[in-house]
Amino acid sequence: MAFEIITTGPNGMTRHQPESVEAWAEAQGVTITGTQTNPRLRPELQGHPKMGGFCGPAWGGTTESGEAVIRYEDVATYAALSQ
């Protein structure tokens, strides 16, 4: 499983690809608010953390090798990409 976290700051969007969402959140001071348990979502998303101020976990497709990508976007990124 691969993770992609996209944040938007003064210098634009930044793409992060941490090995651990929990470790990345702790290092960034982002609060983990729970885990994804919605049974209507893809099984790949189940059990992954939800973070305050972020949309996700969401399906991010697959890598070239077929590995699932779990994606998170901060609110500013989500707003910019949803226009």
CSV table of C-alpha atoms in Angstrom, one decimal:
chain,number,residue,atom,x,y,z
A,1,MET,CA,0.0,0.0,0.0
A,2,ALA,CA,1.3,3.5,-0.9
A,3,PHE,CA,0.2,6.8,0.7
A,4,GLU,CA,-0.1,10.2,-0.9
A,5,ILE,CA,-0.7,13.3,1.1
A,6,ILE,CA,-1.1,16.6,-0.7
A,7,THR,CA,-1.0,19.9,1.2
A,8,THR,CA,-1.2,23.5,-0.1
A,9,GLY,CA,0.9,26.3,1.4
A,10,PRO,CA,2.3,29.6,0.4
A,11,ASN,CA,4.5,28.0,-2.2
A,12,GLY,CA,1.7,25.9,-3.8
A,13,MET,CA,0.8,22.3,-3.6
A,14,THR,CA,3.3,19.8,-2.1
A,15,ARG,CA,3.0,16.0,-2.5
A,16,HIS,CA,4.2,13.8,0.3
A,17,GLN,CA,4.6,10.1,0.1
A,18,PRO,CA,5.2,8.8,3.6
A,19,GLU,CA,5.6,5.2,4.6
A,20,SER,CA,3.3,5.8,7.5
A,21,VAL,CA,0.4,8.2,7.7
A,22,GLU,CA,0.5,8.1,11.5
A,23,ALA,CA,4.2,9.0,11.7
A,24,TRP,CA,3.7,11.8,9.1
A,25,ALA,CA,0.7,13.2,11.0
A,26,GLU,CA,2.6,13.2,14.3
A,27,ALA,CA,5.6,14.9,12.7
A,28,GLN,CA,3.4,17.6,11.2
A,29,GLY,CA,1.2,18.1,14.3
A,30,VAL,CA,-1.9,16.8,12.6
A,31,THR,CA,-4.5,15.2,14.7
A,32,ILE,CA,-5.7,11.7,13.9
A,33,THR,CA,-9.5,11.8,14.6
A,34,GLY,CA,-10.4,8.1,14.0
A,35,THR,CA,-10.3,5.4,11.4
A,36,GLN,CA,-12.3,4.8,8.3
A,37,THR,CA,-15.1,2.4,8.9
A,38,ASN,CA,-17.7,3.3,6.3
A,39,PRO,CA,-18.6,-0.1,4.8
A,40,ARG,CA,-19.8,1.5,1.5
A,41,LEU,CA,-16.2,2.5,0.7
A,42,ARG,CA,-13.6,0.4,-1.0
A,43,PRO,CA,-12.1,-2.3,1.2
A,44,GLU,CA,-8.7,-0.8,0.7
A,45,LEU,CA,-9.8,2.3,2.6
A,46,GLN,CA,-11.1,0.5,5.6
A,47,GLY,CA,-9.1,0.9,8.9
A,48,HIS,CA,-6.9,3.8,7.6
A,49,PRO,CA,-6.7,6.9,9.8
A,50,LYS,CA,-8.8,10.0,9.3
A,51,MET,CA,-7.0,13.3,10.0
A,52,GLY,CA,-8.3,16.7,11.2
A,53,GLY,CA,-8.3,19.2,8.3
A,54,PHE,CA,-7.9,16.5,5.6
A,55,CYS,CA,-10.2,14.8,3.2
A,56,GLY,CA,-9.4,11.1,3.1
A,57,PRO,CA,-8.6,8.3,3.2
A,58,ALA,CA,-9.6,8.3,-0.5
A,59,TRP,CA,-8.8,6.0,-3.4
A,60,GLY,CA,-5.8,7.3,-5.3
A,61,GLY,CA,-5.6,4.6,-8.0
A,62,THR,CA,-2.7,2.2,-8.2
A,63,THR,CA,1.0,2.5,-8.8
A,64,GLU,CA,2.6,1.1,-11.9
A,65,SER,CA,3.2,-2.2,-10.0
A,66,GLY,CA,-0.5,-2.4,-9.1
A,67,GLU,CA,-0.1,-1.3,-5.4
A,68,ALA,CA,-3.1,0.6,-4.0
A,69,VAL,CA,-2.6,4.3,-3.4
A,70,ILE,CA,-4.4,5.8,-0.4
A,71,ARG,CA,-4.8,9.6,-0.8
A,72,TYR,CA,-5.3,12.5,1.6
A,73,GLU,CA,-5.8,16.2,0.7
A,74,ASP,CA,-5.9,19.1,3.1
A,75,VAL,CA,-8.9,21.3,2.8
A,76,ALA,CA,-7.1,24.0,0.7
A,77,THR,CA,-6.0,21.3,-1.8
A,78,TYR,CA,-9.4,19.8,-2.0
A,79,ALA,CA,-11.0,23.1,-2.7
A,80,ALA,CA,-8.4,24.0,-5.4
A,81,LEU,CA,-8.7,20.6,-7.1
A,82,SER,CA,-12.5,20.6,-6.9
A,83,GLN,CA,-13.1,23.8,-8.9
